[in-house]
């Protein structure tokens, strides 16, 4: 079972490497890895298990964060409405690829953090508001989906990890809260 000790932190060169595509058909090993990544996200969002295991509440995870330089990500975005247990997005994605994106940009009003970064880095992380994404799912089926707002931000953050990009690479050094006209701030 994955816990925080398995997650590498900034300074580890794997976080700056470009990860390799996974071979198809998916190997049992890659399928098992995806399941473990999703299990980590579930555990990290369960107050009892997160407390027991000392987990930070995670909404996404990329294989390079486990020192495995493969193009695999897991995302599990809970529904904002705590009454509704249905996540708005829950998937293990193999070889995810952004096919197209909106002209409209967006950022989280709170900025971003990262499971691999043990410090606050303030500032707006400007990303695409909407993306069209292809990936192979855990059953080996090719999927093509459209995402927007928070779900799109999470997936872009995770795909960045597959390309050796950290969220703070996107922050304006001169003025971390500088915003061009028209960027949507997502609260
Ligand atoms: C770094 C951390 C603060 C733990 C961040 N969580 C988060 O932003 N809030 C959160 C936590 C939940 F459990 C459920 C929920 F809907 C929201 C996160 O998981 N990531 C994932 C990551 O580090 N992947 O590599 C960072 C987010 C910043 C923007 C998108 C992902
Ligand atoms: Zn991250």
PDB file of C-alpha atoms and ligand atoms in Angstrom:
ATOM      1  CA  UNK A   1       0.000   0.000   0.000  1.00  0.00           C
ATOM      2  CA  UNK A   2       1.330   3.451  -0.930  1.00  0.00           C
ATOM      3  CA  UNK A   3       1.982   5.901   1.915  1.00  0.00           C
ATOM      4  CA  UNK A   4       3.765   9.284   2.115  1.00  0.00           C
ATOM      5  CA  UNK A   5       7.200   7.600   2.448  1.00  0.00           C
ATOM      6  CA  UNK A   6       6.767   6.245  -1.100  1.00  0.00           C
ATOM      7  CA  UNK A   7       6.273   9.728  -2.546  1.00  0.00           C
ATOM      8  CA  UNK A   8       9.537  11.353  -3.660  1.00  0.00           C
ATOM      9  CA  UNK A   9      10.080  15.054  -2.894  1.00  0.00           C
ATOM     10  CA  UNK A  10      11.505  17.926  -4.954  1.00  0.00           C
ATOM     11  CA  UNK A  11      15.235  17.493  -5.519  1.00  0.00           C
ATOM     12  CA  UNK A  12      14.770  13.912  -6.714  1.00  0.00           C
ATOM     13  CA  UNK A  13      15.731  14.008 -10.431  1.00  0.00           C
ATOM     14  CA  UNK A  14      12.860  11.683 -11.383  1.00  0.00           C
ATOM     15  CA  UNK A  15      10.501  14.658 -10.834  1.00  0.00           C
ATOM     16  CA  UNK A  16      12.342  16.512 -13.612  1.00  0.00           C
ATOM     17  CA  UNK A  17      12.471  13.592 -16.091  1.00  0.00           C
ATOM     18  CA  UNK A  18      10.116  13.031 -19.048  1.00  0.00           C
ATOM     19  CA  UNK A  19       8.306   9.784 -18.284  1.00  0.00           C
ATOM     20  CA  UNK A  20       8.044   6.917 -20.786  1.00  0.00           C
ATOM     21  CA  UNK A  21       4.795   5.793 -22.408  1.00  0.00           C
ATOM     22  CA  UNK A  22       3.495   2.493 -21.058  1.00  0.00           C
ATOM     23  CA  UNK A  23       3.433  -0.467 -23.465  1.00  0.00           C
ATOM     24  CA  UNK A  24       0.083  -1.764 -24.719  1.00  0.00           C
ATOM     25  CA  UNK A  25      -1.599  -4.056 -23.951  1.00  0.00           C
ATOM     26  CA  UNK A  26      -1.193  -2.987 -20.325  1.00  0.00           C
ATOM     27  CA  UNK A  27       0.959  -5.298 -18.219  1.00  0.00           C
ATOM     28  CA  UNK A  28      -0.383  -6.739 -14.975  1.00  0.00           C
ATOM     29  CA  UNK A  29       2.316  -4.719 -13.239  1.00  0.00           C
ATOM     30  CA  UNK A  30       1.084  -1.418 -14.712  1.00  0.00           C
ATOM     31  CA  UNK A  31      -2.540  -2.294 -13.935  1.00  0.00           C
ATOM     32  CA  UNK A  32      -1.623  -3.138 -10.324  1.00  0.00           C
ATOM     33  CA  UNK A  33       0.343   0.127 -10.022  1.00  0.00           C
ATOM     34  CA  UNK A  34      -2.684   2.111 -11.209  1.00  0.00           C
ATOM     35  CA  UNK A  35      -4.878   0.361  -8.651  1.00  0.00           C
ATOM     36  CA  UNK A  36      -2.420   1.179  -5.867  1.00  0.00           C
ATOM     37  CA  UNK A  37      -2.295   4.838  -6.936  1.00  0.00           C
ATOM     38  CA  UNK A  38      -6.092   5.066  -6.838  1.00  0.00           C
ATOM     39  CA  UNK A  39      -6.162   3.279  -3.464  1.00  0.00           C
ATOM     40  CA  UNK A  40      -3.757   5.929  -2.113  1.00  0.00           C
ATOM     41  CA  UNK A  41      -6.112   8.718  -3.199  1.00  0.00           C
ATOM     42  CA  UNK A  42      -9.117   6.965  -1.651  1.00  0.00           C
ATOM     43  CA  UNK A  43      -7.230   6.373   1.635  1.00  0.00           C
ATOM     44  CA  UNK A  44      -5.933   9.939   1.677  1.00  0.00           C
ATOM     45  CA  UNK A  45      -9.486  11.283   1.416  1.00  0.00           C
ATOM     46  CA  UNK A  46     -10.811   8.991   4.165  1.00  0.00           C
ATOM     47  CA  UNK A  47     -10.456  10.964   7.426  1.00  0.00           C
ATOM     48  CA  UNK A  48      -9.903   7.830   9.540  1.00  0.00           C
ATOM     49  CA  UNK A  49      -7.390   6.155   7.190  1.00  0.00           C
ATOM     50  CA  UNK A  50      -5.619   9.444   6.366  1.00  0.00           C
ATOM     51  CA  UNK A  51      -5.148  10.065  10.100  1.00  0.00           C
ATOM     52  CA  UNK A  52      -4.026   6.471  10.756  1.00  0.00           C
ATOM     53  CA  UNK A  53      -1.567   6.428   7.839  1.00  0.00           C
ATOM     54  CA  UNK A  54      -0.476  10.096   8.060  1.00  0.00           C
ATOM     55  CA  UNK A  55      -1.593  10.912   4.519  1.00  0.00           C
ATOM     56  CA  UNK A  56      -2.107  14.380   2.973  1.00  0.00           C
ATOM     57  CA  UNK A  57      -5.525  14.551   1.297  1.00  0.00           C
ATOM     58  CA  UNK A  58      -4.643  13.824  -2.317  1.00  0.00           C
ATOM     59  CA  UNK A  59      -6.749  14.528  -5.383  1.00  0.00           C
ATOM     60  CA  UNK A  60      -4.226  13.332  -7.973  1.00  0.00           C
ATOM     61  CA  UNK A  61      -0.991  11.371  -8.212  1.00  0.00           C
ATOM     62  CA  UNK A  62       1.501  10.687 -11.027  1.00  0.00           C
ATOM     63  CA  UNK A  63       3.758   7.605 -11.243  1.00  0.00           C
ATOM     64  CA  UNK A  64       6.962   9.706 -11.297  1.00  0.00           C
ATOM     65  CA  UNK A  65       6.047  10.802  -7.754  1.00  0.00           C
ATOM     66  CA  UNK A  66       6.619   7.153  -6.794  1.00  0.00           C
ATOM     67  CA  UNK A  67      10.021   7.263  -8.545  1.00  0.00           C
ATOM     68  CA  UNK A  68       8.476   5.323 -11.453  1.00  0.00           C
ATOM     69  CA  UNK A  69       9.065   7.242 -14.702  1.00  0.00           C
ATOM     70  CA  UNK A  70       5.998   5.964 -16.550  1.00  0.00           C
ATOM     71  CA  UNK A  71       3.098   7.943 -18.116  1.00  0.00           C
ATOM     72  CA  UNK A  72       0.467   6.888 -15.582  1.00  0.00           C
ATOM     73  CA  UNK A  73      -1.709   9.225 -13.491  1.00  0.00           C
ATOM     74  CA  UNK A  74      -4.593   8.696 -11.075  1.00  0.00           C
ATOM     75  CA  UNK A  75      -7.166  11.370 -10.280  1.00  0.00           C
ATOM     76  CA  UNK A  76     -10.010  11.231  -7.782  1.00  0.00           C
ATOM     77  CA  UNK A  77     -11.939  14.470  -7.451  1.00  0.00           C
ATOM     78  CA  UNK A  78     -14.618  14.325  -4.758  1.00  0.00           C
ATOM     79  CA  UNK A  79     -17.923  16.012  -5.356  1.00  0.00           C
ATOM     80  CA  UNK A  80     -17.984  19.497  -3.790  1.00  0.00           C
ATOM     81  CA  UNK A  81     -21.333  18.571  -2.265  1.00  0.00           C
ATOM     82  CA  UNK A  82     -20.322  16.303   0.651  1.00  0.00           C
ATOM     83  CA  UNK A  83     -23.841  14.829   0.626  1.00  0.00           C
ATOM     84  CA  UNK A  84     -23.078  13.446  -2.818  1.00  0.00           C
ATOM     85  CA  UNK A  85     -20.522  10.617  -2.568  1.00  0.00           C
ATOM     86  CA  UNK A  86     -20.144  10.439  -6.353  1.00  0.00           C
ATOM     87  CA  UNK A  87     -16.722  11.844  -7.359  1.00  0.00           C
ATOM     88  CA  UNK A  88     -16.869  14.288 -10.274  1.00  0.00           C
ATOM     89  CA  UNK A  89     -13.849  12.511 -11.846  1.00  0.00           C
ATOM     90  CA  UNK A  90     -12.203   9.259 -10.839  1.00  0.00           C
ATOM     91  CA  UNK A  91      -9.830   7.516 -13.227  1.00  0.00           C
ATOM     92  CA  UNK A  92      -6.455   5.887 -13.700  1.00  0.00           C
ATOM     93  CA  UNK A  93      -5.113   7.229 -17.003  1.00  0.00           C
ATOM     94  CA  UNK A  94      -2.375   5.525 -19.066  1.00  0.00           C
ATOM     95  CA  UNK A  95      -0.530   7.626 -21.666  1.00  0.00           C
ATOM     96  CA  UNK A  96      -2.800  10.649 -21.130  1.00  0.00           C
ATOM     97  CA  UNK A  97      -2.527  13.290 -23.852  1.00  0.00           C
ATOM     98  CA  UNK A  98      -4.067  16.739 -24.212  1.00  0.00           C
ATOM     99  CA  UNK A  99      -5.464  16.806 -27.773  1.00  0.00           C
ATOM    100  CA  UNK A 100      -6.777  20.367 -27.693  1.00  0.00           C
ATOM    101  CA  UNK A 101      -7.618  23.104 -25.234  1.00  0.00           C
ATOM    102  CA  UNK A 102      -9.616  26.320 -24.832  1.00  0.00           C
ATOM    103  CA  UNK A 103      -8.161  29.730 -25.502  1.00  0.00           C
ATOM    104  CA  UNK A 104      -9.595  30.586 -22.085  1.00  0.00           C
ATOM    105  CA  UNK A 105      -7.102  30.140 -19.259  1.00  0.00           C
ATOM    106  CA  UNK A 106      -7.882  29.507 -15.585  1.00  0.00           C
ATOM    107  CA  UNK A 107      -6.174  29.215 -12.228  1.00  0.00           C
ATOM    108  CA  UNK A 108      -7.142  28.234  -8.685  1.00  0.00           C
ATOM    109  CA  UNK A 109      -7.711  31.277  -6.480  1.00  0.00           C
ATOM    110  CA  UNK A 110      -5.890  29.429  -3.688  1.00  0.00           C
ATOM    111  CA  UNK A 111      -2.876  28.648  -5.867  1.00  0.00           C
ATOM    112  CA  UNK A 112      -1.558  25.084  -5.945  1.00  0.00           C
ATOM    113  CA  UNK A 113       0.447  22.708  -3.794  1.00  0.00           C
ATOM    114  CA  UNK A 114       1.959  19.302  -4.497  1.00  0.00           C
ATOM    115  CA  UNK A 115       2.343  16.013  -2.646  1.00  0.00           C
ATOM    116  CA  UNK A 116       6.026  16.158  -3.654  1.00  0.00           C
ATOM    117  CA  UNK A 117       6.555  19.722  -2.356  1.00  0.00           C
ATOM    118  CA  UNK A 118       6.785  20.172   1.413  1.00  0.00           C
ATOM    119  CA  UNK A 119       6.499  23.954   1.365  1.00  0.00           C
ATOM    120  CA  UNK A 120       4.026  26.668   0.406  1.00  0.00           C
ATOM    121  CA  UNK A 121       4.723  28.325  -2.943  1.00  0.00           C
ATOM    122  CA  UNK A 122       2.268  31.222  -3.318  1.00  0.00           C
ATOM    123  CA  UNK A 123       1.013  32.471  -6.648  1.00  0.00           C
ATOM    124  CA  UNK A 124      -1.406  31.825  -9.479  1.00  0.00           C
ATOM    125  CA  UNK A 125      -0.715  28.732 -11.619  1.00  0.00           C
ATOM    126  CA  UNK A 126      -2.314  29.632 -14.970  1.00  0.00           C
ATOM    127  CA  UNK A 127      -3.555  26.639 -16.968  1.00  0.00           C
ATOM    128  CA  UNK A 128      -6.114  25.911 -19.734  1.00  0.00           C
ATOM    129  CA  UNK A 129      -9.724  26.190 -18.508  1.00  0.00           C
ATOM    130  CA  UNK A 130     -10.940  23.384 -20.777  1.00  0.00           C
ATOM    131  CA  UNK A 131      -9.052  20.426 -22.278  1.00  0.00           C
ATOM    132  CA  UNK A 132      -9.854  17.528 -24.602  1.00  0.00           C
ATOM    133  CA  UNK A 133      -7.929  14.539 -23.359  1.00  0.00           C
ATOM    134  CA  UNK A 134      -7.202  11.047 -24.672  1.00  0.00           C
ATOM    135  CA  UNK A 135      -5.928   8.203 -22.511  1.00  0.00           C
ATOM    136  CA  UNK A 136      -6.055   4.419 -22.158  1.00  0.00           C
ATOM    137  CA  UNK A 137      -8.144   3.318 -19.183  1.00  0.00           C
ATOM    138  CA  UNK A 138      -7.435   0.442 -16.783  1.00  0.00           C
ATOM    139  CA  UNK A 139      -9.394  -1.917 -19.077  1.00  0.00           C
ATOM    140  CA  UNK A 140      -7.106  -1.001 -21.980  1.00  0.00           C
ATOM    141  CA  UNK A 141      -9.859   0.961 -23.713  1.00  0.00           C
ATOM    142  CA  UNK A 142      -8.920   4.244 -25.411  1.00  0.00           C
ATOM    143  CA  UNK A 143     -10.955   7.115 -23.956  1.00  0.00           C
ATOM    144  CA  UNK A 144     -11.468  10.666 -25.183  1.00  0.00           C
ATOM    145  CA  UNK A 145     -13.033  13.103 -22.714  1.00  0.00           C
ATOM    146  CA  UNK A 146     -13.505  16.813 -22.222  1.00  0.00           C
ATOM    147  CA  UNK A 147     -12.774  18.439 -18.856  1.00  0.00           C
ATOM    148  CA  UNK A 148     -13.142  21.958 -17.524  1.00  0.00           C
ATOM    149  CA  UNK A 149     -12.455  24.023 -14.405  1.00  0.00           C
ATOM    150  CA  UNK A 150     -11.138  22.162 -11.336  1.00  0.00           C
ATOM    151  CA  UNK A 151     -11.043  18.719 -12.984  1.00  0.00           C
ATOM    152  CA  UNK A 152      -9.094  20.139 -15.924  1.00  0.00           C
ATOM    153  CA  UNK A 153      -6.644  21.835 -13.514  1.00  0.00           C
ATOM    154  CA  UNK A 154      -6.017  18.581 -11.610  1.00  0.00           C
ATOM    155  CA  UNK A 155      -5.341  16.580 -14.797  1.00  0.00           C
ATOM    156  CA  UNK A 156      -3.005  19.269 -16.171  1.00  0.00           C
ATOM    157  CA  UNK A 157      -1.099  19.292 -12.848  1.00  0.00           C
ATOM    158  CA  UNK A 158      -0.657  15.502 -13.099  1.00  0.00           C
ATOM    159  CA  UNK A 159       0.295  15.480 -16.796  1.00  0.00           C
ATOM    160  CA  UNK A 160       2.901  18.157 -15.959  1.00  0.00           C
ATOM    161  CA  UNK A 161       4.547  15.578 -13.645  1.00  0.00           C
ATOM    162  CA  UNK A 162       4.896  13.213 -16.648  1.00  0.00           C
ATOM    163  CA  UNK A 163       6.870  15.977 -18.401  1.00  0.00           C
ATOM    164  CA  UNK A 164       9.100  16.951 -15.463  1.00  0.00           C
ATOM    165  CA  UNK A 165       7.160  20.181 -14.835  1.00  0.00           C
ATOM    166  CA  UNK A 166       6.354  21.407 -11.296  1.00  0.00           C
ATOM    167  CA  UNK A 167       3.385  23.704 -10.553  1.00  0.00           C
ATOM    168  CA  UNK A 168       5.642  26.568  -9.470  1.00  0.00           C
ATOM    169  CA  UNK A 169       7.344  26.581 -12.908  1.00  0.00           C
ATOM    170  CA  UNK A 170       4.163  28.353 -14.080  1.00  0.00           C
ATOM    171  CA  UNK A 171       4.196  31.075 -11.380  1.00  0.00           C
ATOM    172  CA  UNK A 172       5.232  34.577 -12.499  1.00  0.00           C
ATOM    173  CA  UNK A 173       8.487  35.261 -10.660  1.00  0.00           C
ATOM    174  CA  UNK A 174       8.163  39.064 -10.778  1.00  0.00           C
ATOM    175  CA  UNK A 175       4.598  39.092  -9.472  1.00  0.00           C
ATOM    176  CA  UNK A 176       3.199  35.712  -8.421  1.00  0.00           C
ATOM    177  CA  UNK A 177      -0.337  37.099  -8.493  1.00  0.00           C
ATOM    178  CA  UNK A 178      -0.049  38.883 -11.854  1.00  0.00           C
ATOM    179  CA  UNK A 179      -2.939  37.909 -14.094  1.00  0.00           C
ATOM    180  CA  UNK A 180      -3.448  38.646 -17.772  1.00  0.00           C
ATOM    181  CA  UNK A 181      -6.926  39.876 -18.746  1.00  0.00           C
ATOM    182  CA  UNK A 182      -9.546  37.187 -19.058  1.00  0.00           C
ATOM    183  CA  UNK A 183      -7.961  34.477 -16.900  1.00  0.00           C
ATOM    184  CA  UNK A 184     -10.728  32.722 -14.958  1.00  0.00           C
ATOM    185  CA  UNK A 185      -9.990  32.507 -11.232  1.00  0.00           C
ATOM    186  CA  UNK A 186     -11.568  29.313  -9.851  1.00  0.00           C
ATOM    187  CA  UNK A 187     -12.473  29.531  -6.132  1.00  0.00           C
TER     188      UNK A 187
HETATM  189  C1  LIG B   1      -0.964  18.832  -2.583  1.00  0.00           C
HETATM  190  C2  LIG B   1      -2.368  18.722  -2.012  1.00  0.00           C
HETATM  191  C3  LIG B   1      -2.668  19.958  -1.188  1.00  0.00           C
HETATM  192  C4  LIG B   1      -2.433  17.482  -1.124  1.00  0.00           C
HETATM  193  C5  LIG B   1      -3.389  18.659  -3.156  1.00  0.00           C
HETATM  194  N1  LIG B   1      -4.721  18.514  -2.616  1.00  0.00           N
HETATM  195  C6  LIG B   1      -5.565  19.529  -2.828  1.00  0.00           C
HETATM  196  O1  LIG B   1      -5.231  20.521  -3.484  1.00  0.00           O
HETATM  197  N2  LIG B   1      -6.795  19.511  -2.243  1.00  0.00           N
HETATM  198  C7  LIG B   1      -7.654  18.476  -2.174  1.00  0.00           C
HETATM  199  C8  LIG B   1      -7.386  17.351  -1.383  1.00  0.00           C
HETATM  200  C9  LIG B   1      -8.350  16.353  -1.362  1.00  0.00           C
HETATM  201  F1  LIG B   1      -8.160  15.287  -0.628  1.00  0.00           F
HETATM  202  C10 LIG B   1      -9.512  16.448  -2.075  1.00  0.00           C
HETATM  203  C11 LIG B   1      -9.709  17.581  -2.850  1.00  0.00           C
HETATM  204  F2  LIG B   1     -10.810  17.672  -3.583  1.00  0.00           F
HETATM  205  C12 LIG B   1      -8.812  18.588  -2.909  1.00  0.00           C
HETATM  206  C13 LIG B   1      -3.143  17.499  -4.111  1.00  0.00           C
HETATM  207  O2  LIG B   1      -3.525  16.370  -3.805  1.00  0.00           O
HETATM  208  N3  LIG B   1      -2.507  17.761  -5.303  1.00  0.00           N
HETATM  209  C14 LIG B   1      -2.183  16.609  -6.113  1.00  0.00           C
HETATM  210  C15 LIG B   1      -0.689  16.496  -6.411  1.00  0.00           C
HETATM  211  O3  LIG B   1       0.180  17.015  -5.713  1.00  0.00           O
HETATM  212  N4  LIG B   1      -0.428  15.779  -7.473  1.00  0.00           N
HETATM  213  O4  LIG B   1       0.828  15.599  -7.910  1.00  0.00           O
HETATM  214  C16 LIG B   1      -2.173  19.084  -5.810  1.00  0.00           C
HETATM  215  C17 LIG B   1      -3.401  19.736  -6.487  1.00  0.00           C
HETATM  216  C18 LIG B   1      -3.067  21.179  -6.894  1.00  0.00           C
HETATM  217  C19 LIG B   1      -3.943  21.476  -8.076  1.00  0.00           C
HETATM  218  C20 LIG B   1      -4.328  20.175  -8.670  1.00  0.00           C
HETATM  219  C21 LIG B   1      -3.829  19.070  -7.794  1.00  0.00           C
HETATM  220 ZN1  LIG B   2       1.932  17.373  -7.758  1.00  0.00          ZN
END
